[in-house]
Phi, psi and omega in degrees: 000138180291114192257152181313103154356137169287121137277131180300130182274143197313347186229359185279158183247132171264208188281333172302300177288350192284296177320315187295297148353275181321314185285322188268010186277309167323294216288333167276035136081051182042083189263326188266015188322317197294325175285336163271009171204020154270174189268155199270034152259343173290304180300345179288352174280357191271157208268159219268298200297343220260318193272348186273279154338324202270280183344283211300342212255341163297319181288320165283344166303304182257022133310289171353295165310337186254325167291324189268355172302324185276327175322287196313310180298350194258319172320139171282148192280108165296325171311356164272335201279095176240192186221157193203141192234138167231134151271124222236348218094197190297129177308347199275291218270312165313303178293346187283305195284323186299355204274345193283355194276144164324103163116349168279144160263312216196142160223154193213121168264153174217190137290105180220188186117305188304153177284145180338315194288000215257149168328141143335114186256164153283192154269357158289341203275326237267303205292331179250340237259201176200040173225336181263137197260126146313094193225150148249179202240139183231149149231115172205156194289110172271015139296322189245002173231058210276188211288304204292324187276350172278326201284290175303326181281349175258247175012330190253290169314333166313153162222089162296128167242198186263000177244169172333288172329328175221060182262145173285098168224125185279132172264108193262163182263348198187152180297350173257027130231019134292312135322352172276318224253352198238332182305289166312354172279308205272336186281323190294309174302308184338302183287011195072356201266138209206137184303111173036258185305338167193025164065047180258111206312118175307312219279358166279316203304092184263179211223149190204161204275153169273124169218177207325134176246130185248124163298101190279219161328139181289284264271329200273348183286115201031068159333292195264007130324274200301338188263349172305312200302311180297312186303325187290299162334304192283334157284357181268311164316312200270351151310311201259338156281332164290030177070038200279300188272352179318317196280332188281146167092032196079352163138356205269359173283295200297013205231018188278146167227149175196109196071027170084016189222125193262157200296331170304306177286344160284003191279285175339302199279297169327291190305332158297298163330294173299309142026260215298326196277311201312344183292301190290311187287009173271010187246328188251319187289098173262066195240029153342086177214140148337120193241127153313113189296120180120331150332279185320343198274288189325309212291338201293000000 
């Protein structure tokens, strides 16, 4: 004998809507409590539009859920993106050369080093003073740069001296790239190994907790950029004062005026200016300010 088939009665929840419940009672931080403790001949009574509803507020929610998982996924990822600080020596030449390396974004020279108490410094302060370090700050792609190979790469450019101002030091931020960084030391003395160019010994590198970092003078950020560019400007300048260009063009430079002033003396008159600011701005610019960690990353 054929027995009928079970049909769900028409007001009964099957286990998908019941599942369905469960999950928005949950997801709304139990707003719904009362749907998880009523007893179930009472819930077999829950009304069809109720559950219906309970659905569509499932569906938008992770719909919701799935747009913003694809937003997040399409921002570019920071997590590759560190900072990493040194005292390198005198700051110029070193943040220039590390900027060239692959996988380096950015470098700023600053003040660091100094104990918790001490005043902002300036570079008169940094130059006379025994607490502030030259340093620079790197932002760079560990995919394409990893620590231990920036570490050698700080190392081979430094021009570490002898007083505080130009101490060789890796600034670390936590202890496991302080273990990085004394690991990396300890395998180079183990080998002997001392830079090239002028033999110079690991056993200089010391290694210190990262404290406040200062950005310096706009005058000092990619120093020997600006001073290349300048030098170039004052030779081209002290050529026109010296009557260098009188000839070109048939004669009309050497025959130029302005304001009643001939082109040799505005060559003259420029070329002093600059001088005179390059003089001036080591006396007044005082742009000093604090870098955060994590600032130079925002900025790119």
């Amino acid at each position: 004998t054929n027995k009928p088939k079970a049909t769900a009665h028409p007001l009964l929840p099957t286990a998908s809507d019941t599942v369905t419940m469960i999950a928005t009672a949950t997801m709304t931080t139990f707003l719904m409590p009362a749907l998880l403790s009523t007893p179930a001949p009472i819930m077999a009574f829950t009304s069809p539009s109720a559950l219906s509803r309970s659905t569509n507020t499932i569906r938008h929610t992770t719909n919701n859920i799935n747009d913003a998982a694809t937003r997040r996924n399409t921002l570019p990822s920071l997590h590759a993106i560190k900072e990493a600080t040194f005292g390198m020596g005198c700051f110029w030449e070193p943040a220039e050369s590390l900027l060239k390396q692959p996988g380096v974004l950015a470098t700023t020279v600053g003040y660091t080093g100094a104990p918790p108490n001490k005043p902002p410094p300036s570079y008169d302060t940094v130059c006379f003073g025994n607490d502030y370090v030259e340093a620079v700050r790197v932002v760079y792609d560990d995919t394409i740069l990893d620590y231990t190979t920036l570490l050698d790469k700080f190392f081979e450019v430094q021009k570490p001296g002898l007083s505080r101002q130009y101490a060789s030091i890796v600034f670390v931020t936590d202890d496991n790239e302080e273990e990085e960084v004394n690991k990396w030391k300890t395998a180079a003395i183990k080998t002997k190994v001392k830079r090239q160019s002028d033999n110079l010994p690991y056993e200089l590198v010391e290694i210190e907790p990262t404290s406040s970092f200062y950005r310096a003078e706009e005058y000092h950020q990619r120093y020997w950029e600006k001073q290349r560019l300048r030098a170039g400007l004052a030779v081209l300048l002290v050529a026109g004062a010296s009557g260098a260009y009188d000839d070109f063009g048939g004669g009309v430079i050497g025959n130029f005026e302005l304001g009643g002033l001939a082109f040799d003396t505005i060559c003259n008159a420029v070329f002093l200016v600059g001088a005179g600011w390059m003089i001036l701005e080591r006396l007044v610019v005082r742009d000093v300010r604090e870098l955060k960690s994590g600032d130079m990353i925002l900025e790119l």
